[in-house]
Structure formats: C-alpha cells, structure tokens
Coordinates of N, CA and C in Angstrom, one line a residue:
M1 N 57.5 156.8 191.8 CA 57.4 155.9 190.7 C 58.8 155.4 190.3
K2 N 59.0 154.2 190.5 CA 60.3 153.6 190.1 C 60.6 153.7 188.6
F3 N 61.8 154.0 188.2 CA 62.2 154.0 186.8 C 61.7 152.8 186.1
L4 N 61.8 151.6 186.7 CA 61.5 150.4 186.1 C 60.0 150.4 185.5
T5 N 59.2 151.1 186.2 CA 57.8 151.2 185.8 C 57.6 151.9 184.4
T6 N 58.5 152.8 184.1 CA 58.4 153.5 182.8 C 58.4 152.6 181.6
N7 N 58.9 151.4 181.8 CA 59.0 150.4 180.7 C 57.7 149.6 180.5
F8 N 56.8 149.9 181.4 CA 55.5 149.1 181.3 C 54.3 149.9 181.1
V9 N 54.4 151.3 181.2 CA 53.2 152.1 181.0 C 53.2 152.7 179.6
R10 N 52.0 152.9 179.2 CA 51.7 153.5 177.9 C 50.5 154.4 178.0
C11 N 50.2 155.1 177.0 CA 49.1 156.1 177.0 C 47.8 155.3 177.2
A12 N 46.9 155.8 178.0 CA 45.6 155.1 178.3 C 44.5 155.6 177.4
V13 N 44.7 156.6 176.5 CA 43.7 157.1 175.6 C 43.4 156.0 174.6
K14 N 42.1 155.7 174.4 CA 41.7 154.6 173.6 C 42.2 154.7 172.1
S15 N 42.2 156.0 171.6 CA 42.7 156.1 170.2 C 44.2 155.9 170.1
C16 N 44.9 155.8 171.2 CA 46.3 155.6 171.1 C 46.7 154.1 171.2
D17 N 45.7 153.3 171.6 CA 45.9 151.9 171.8 C 46.5 151.2 170.5
G18 N 47.7 150.7 170.7 CA 48.4 150.0 169.6 C 49.2 150.9 168.7
T19 N 49.1 152.2 168.9 CA 49.9 153.1 168.1 C 51.4 153.1 168.6
E20 N 52.3 153.4 167.6 CA 53.7 153.4 168.0 C 54.0 154.5 168.9
G21 N 53.4 155.7 168.8 CA 53.7 156.8 169.6 C 53.2 156.8 171.0
S22 N 52.4 155.8 171.4 CA 51.9 155.7 172.8 C 52.9 155.0 173.7
F23 N 54.0 154.5 173.2 CA 55.1 153.9 174.0 C 56.4 154.1 173.4
P24 N 57.4 154.5 174.2 CA 57.3 154.9 175.6 C 56.8 156.3 175.7
L25 N 56.3 156.6 176.8 CA 55.9 158.0 177.1 C 57.1 158.8 177.2
R26 N 57.0 160.1 176.9 CA 58.1 161.1 177.0 C 58.1 161.7 178.4
Y27 N 59.2 161.8 179.1 CA 59.3 162.3 180.4 C 59.9 163.7 180.4
R28 N 59.2 164.6 181.1 CA 59.7 166.0 181.1 C 59.5 166.6 182.5
E29 N 60.4 167.6 182.8 CA 60.3 168.3 184.0 C 60.3 167.4 185.3
C30 N 61.1 166.3 185.2 CA 61.0 165.3 186.3 C 62.0 165.6 187.4
Q31 N 61.6 165.3 188.6 CA 62.5 165.4 189.8 C 62.8 163.9 190.2
L32 N 64.0 163.6 190.4 CA 64.4 162.2 190.7 C 64.9 162.2 192.2
Q33 N 64.7 161.0 192.7 CA 65.2 160.7 194.1 C 65.8 159.3 194.1
L34 N 67.0 159.1 194.7 CA 67.6 157.8 194.8 C 67.3 157.2 196.1
E35 N 66.9 155.9 196.1 CA 66.6 155.2 197.3 C 67.4 153.9 197.2
E36 N 68.4 153.8 198.1 CA 69.3 152.7 198.0 C 68.6 151.3 198.2
Q37 N 69.0 150.4 197.4 CA 68.4 149.0 197.5 C 69.6 148.0 197.4
D38 N 69.4 146.8 198.0 CA 70.5 145.8 197.9 C 70.6 145.4 196.5
F39 N 71.9 145.2 196.0 CA 72.2 144.8 194.7 C 71.9 143.3 194.5
D40 N 71.0 143.0 193.5 CA 70.6 141.7 193.2 C 70.8 141.5 191.7
P41 N 72.0 141.0 191.3 CA 72.3 140.9 189.8 C 71.3 139.9 189.1
E42 N 70.9 138.9 189.8 CA 70.0 137.9 189.2 C 68.6 138.6 188.8
F43 N 68.2 139.4 189.7 CA 66.9 140.1 189.5 C 67.0 141.0 188.3
V44 N 68.1 141.8 188.2 CA 68.3 142.7 187.1 C 68.4 141.9 185.8
I45 N 69.1 140.8 185.8 CA 69.3 140.0 184.5 C 67.9 139.5 184.1
S46 N 67.1 139.0 185.1 CA 65.8 138.5 184.7 C 64.9 139.6 184.2
M47 N 65.0 140.8 184.8 CA 64.1 141.9 184.3 C 64.5 142.3 182.9
L48 N 65.8 142.3 182.6 CA 66.2 142.7 181.3 C 65.6 141.9 180.1
E49 N 65.2 140.6 180.4 CA 64.6 139.8 179.4 C 63.2 140.3 179.1
R50 N 62.6 141.1 180.0 CA 61.2 141.5 179.9 C 61.1 143.0 179.4
L51 N 62.2 143.7 179.4 CA 62.3 145.1 179.1 C 62.5 145.4 177.6
N52 N 61.9 146.5 177.2 CA 62.2 147.0 175.8 C 63.4 147.9 175.9
W53 N 64.5 147.4 175.4 CA 65.8 148.1 175.6 C 65.8 149.6 175.0
S54 N 65.2 149.7 173.8 CA 65.2 151.0 173.2 C 64.3 152.0 174.0
A55 N 63.2 151.5 174.5 CA 62.4 152.4 175.4 C 63.2 152.7 176.7
L56 N 63.9 151.8 177.2 CA 64.7 152.0 178.4 C 65.7 153.2 178.1
V57 N 66.4 153.1 177.0 CA 67.4 154.1 176.6 C 66.7 155.4 176.4
K58 N 65.6 155.5 175.8 CA 64.9 156.7 175.5 C 64.5 157.4 176.7
V59 N 63.9 156.7 177.7 CA 63.4 157.3 178.9 C 64.6 157.7 179.8
A60 N 65.7 156.9 179.8 CA 66.9 157.3 180.5 C 67.4 158.7 179.9
N61 N 67.4 158.8 178.6 CA 67.9 160.0 178.0 C 66.9 161.2 178.4
D62 N 65.6 161.0 178.4 CA 64.7 162.0 178.8 C 65.0 162.5 180.2
L63 N 65.5 161.6 181.0 CA 65.8 162.0 182.4 C 67.2 162.4 182.6
G64 N 68.0 162.6 181.5 CA 69.3 163.1 181.6 C 70.4 162.0 181.8
N65 N 70.1 160.7 181.7 CA 71.1 159.7 181.7 C 71.4 159.2 180.3
T66 N 72.6 159.6 179.8 CA 73.0 159.2 178.5 C 74.0 158.1 178.5
S67 N 74.2 157.4 179.6 CA 75.3 156.5 179.7 C 75.0 155.1 179.1
L68 N 73.7 154.8 178.8 CA 73.4 153.5 178.3 C 73.7 153.3 176.8
P69 N 74.2 152.2 176.4 CA 74.5 152.0 175.0 C 73.2 151.9 174.2
P70 N 73.2 152.3 173.0 CA 71.9 152.3 172.2 C 71.4 150.9 171.9
Q71 N 72.3 149.9 171.9 CA 71.9 148.5 171.6 C 72.2 147.8 172.9
K72 N 71.3 146.8 173.2 CA 71.5 146.0 174.4 C 72.8 145.2 174.2
P73 N 73.7 145.3 175.2 CA 75.0 144.5 175.1 C 74.8 143.0 175.2
E74 N 75.6 142.3 174.5 CA 75.5 140.8 174.6 C 76.3 140.5 175.9
H75 N 76.0 139.3 176.5 CA 76.6 138.8 177.7 C 76.6 139.9 178.8
I76 N 75.5 140.5 179.0 CA 75.4 141.6 180.0 C 75.6 141.0 181.4
E77 N 75.3 139.7 181.5 CA 75.5 139.1 182.9 C 76.9 139.0 183.3
E78 N 77.9 139.2 182.4 CA 79.3 139.2 182.7 C 79.8 140.6 183.0
N79 N 79.0 141.6 182.8 CA 79.5 143.0 183.0 C 78.9 143.6 184.3
E80 N 79.6 143.4 185.4 CA 79.1 143.8 186.7 C 78.9 145.3 186.8
I81 N 79.7 146.0 186.2 CA 79.6 147.5 186.3 C 78.3 147.9 185.6
L82 N 78.0 147.4 184.4 CA 76.7 147.7 183.8 C 75.5 147.2 184.6
L83 N 75.7 146.0 185.1 CA 74.6 145.5 186.0 C 74.3 146.4 187.2
K84 N 75.3 146.9 187.8 CA 75.2 147.8 188.9 C 74.6 149.1 188.5
D85 N 75.0 149.6 187.3 CA 74.4 150.9 186.8 C 72.9 150.7 186.5
L86 N 72.6 149.5 185.9 CA 71.2 149.2 185.6 C 70.4 149.1 186.9
H87 N 70.9 148.4 187.9 CA 70.3 148.3 189.2 C 69.9 149.6 189.7
S88 N 70.9 150.5 189.7 CA 70.7 151.9 190.2 C 69.6 152.6 189.5
L89 N 69.6 152.5 188.2 CA 68.7 153.2 187.3 C 67.3 152.6 187.5
L90 N 67.1 151.3 187.4 CA 65.8 150.6 187.4 C 65.2 150.5 188.8
L91 N 66.0 150.3 189.8 CA 65.4 150.0 191.1 C 65.6 151.1 192.2
E92 N 66.7 151.9 192.0 CA 66.9 152.9 193.0 C 66.5 154.3 192.6
T93 N 66.2 154.5 191.3 CA 65.8 155.8 190.8 C 64.3 155.9 190.9
N94 N 63.8 156.9 191.6 CA 62.4 157.2 191.7 C 62.1 158.5 191.1
I95 N 61.0 158.6 190.3 CA 60.6 159.8 189.7 C 59.5 160.3 190.7
T96 N 59.8 161.5 191.4 CA 58.9 161.9 192.4 C 57.9 163.0 191.9
E97 N 58.3 163.8 190.9 CA 57.5 164.8 190.3 C 57.8 164.8 188.8
G98 N 56.8 165.2 188.0 CA 57.1 165.4 186.6 C 55.9 165.1 185.7
Q99 N 56.2 165.0 184.4 CA 55.1 164.8 183.5 C 55.5 163.7 182.5
M100 N 54.5 162.9 182.1 CA 54.7 161.9 181.1 C 53.8 162.3 180.0
V101 N 54.3 162.4 178.8 CA 53.6 162.9 177.6 C 53.5 161.8 176.5
C102 N 52.3 161.6 176.0 CA 52.1 160.7 174.9 C 52.6 161.3 173.6
N103 N 53.5 160.6 172.9 CA 54.0 161.2 171.6 C 52.9 161.2 170.5
N104 N 51.9 160.4 170.7 CA 50.8 160.3 169.7 C 49.8 161.4 169.9
C105 N 49.1 161.4 171.1 CA 48.0 162.4 171.3 C 48.4 163.6 172.1
K106 N 49.6 163.6 172.6 CA 50.2 164.7 173.4 C 49.5 164.9 174.8
H107 N 48.7 163.9 175.2 CA 48.1 164.0 176.5 C 49.2 164.0 177.6
I108 N 49.0 164.8 178.6 CA 50.0 164.8 179.7 C 49.5 164.1 180.9
Y109 N 50.3 163.2 181.4 CA 50.0 162.5 182.7 C 51.0 163.0 183.7
Y110 N 50.5 163.4 184.9 CA 51.3 164.0 185.9 C 51.8 163.0 187.0
I111 N 53.0 163.2 187.4 CA 53.5 162.4 188.6 C 53.6 163.4 189.7
K112 N 53.0 163.1 190.8 CA 53.0 163.9 192.0 C 53.3 163.0 193.2
N113 N 54.3 163.4 194.0 CA 54.6 162.6 195.2 C 55.0 161.2 194.9
G114 N 55.6 160.9 193.7 CA 56.0 159.6 193.3 C 54.9 158.7 192.7
I115 N 53.7 159.3 192.5 CA 52.5 158.5 192.0 C 52.1 159.1 190.7
A116 N 52.0 158.2 189.7 CA 51.6 158.6 188.4 C 50.1 158.5 188.3
S117 N 49.5 159.6 187.7 CA 48.0 159.6 187.6 C 47.7 159.3 186.1
F118 N 46.9 158.2 185.9 CA 46.5 157.8 184.6 C 45.0 158.1 184.4
L119 N 44.4 158.8 185.3 CA 43.0 159.2 185.2 C 42.8 160.1 184.0
L120 N 41.8 159.8 183.2 CA 41.6 160.6 182.0 C 40.3 161.4 182.1
P121 N 40.3 162.6 181.5 CA 39.1 163.4 181.5 C 38.0 162.6 180.7
P122 N 36.8 162.8 180.9 CA 35.7 162.0 180.3 C 35.8 161.9 178.8
H123 N 36.2 163.0 178.1 CA 36.2 163.1 176.7 C 37.3 162.2 176.1
L124 N 38.3 161.8 176.9 CA 39.4 161.0 176.4 C 39.2 159.5 176.8
A125 N 38.4 159.3 177.7 CA 38.2 157.9 178.3 C 37.3 157.0 177.4
K126 N 36.7 157.6 176.4 CA 35.8 156.8 175.5 C 36.5 156.1 174.5

C-alpha cells in the first residue's frame, strides 16, 4: 500500500461515517519498503492540491517520519528538496505490513503483503 493511499482512506464502520476520528487512521506496527520511482515534480505538486496536509503529517509521524513541517509551506513548487522528500514519501514508500486503527471506534484494519483489508465483520457492517 503506497503511503499516498493513507490520505484517502477512512474507517468503513457506518457509525464512524462523518466523524472526525475516522480520518486519518492511526498506523501502528508498520513495516515499510522503498520502491524507487522516477521523480515527477509536476505530479507531486498536483497531488498536494488534493491532500489533507495535517493528515499527511500525522501519518508520517505515525510511521516515524518527523521531517515534514506542521503547516503546508507556501511556494512549495520552488522547494526542490521538499518536493523530492514528498515524492519519496508519497510514491516510493510502501507499507507492507501493519495496522490501521480508527481513532473513533478503535477498529483495526490489517495490512498484509502490501494490501489493506477493509472487510468488516458482520456486526460492524450494518
């Protein structure tokens, strides 16, 4: 599961729909793998417009990366070092194993072999 995906997933439990604690999920006990990709600054810049920066920082912190500034920098397109760091984080970092936990209901979603499972037990799917 690419790190980029973490900015688009939220708890699938119906009672969590729309609650503040359902996004971002909390990541624990994760194993990461880097997979080199060609650097495309335009793609990174276009993705940043769609991302929730505070969620990006939170998940990065969960995974041990504390290098991102708490506030989205202005004129990020002029900062090639930060763009390369974001490229590496968003596109080259894969979560291969671990857990995603909803801060609202505490349900745990597992990541195995790079695939996140959002299947819910029947009592939570209602």
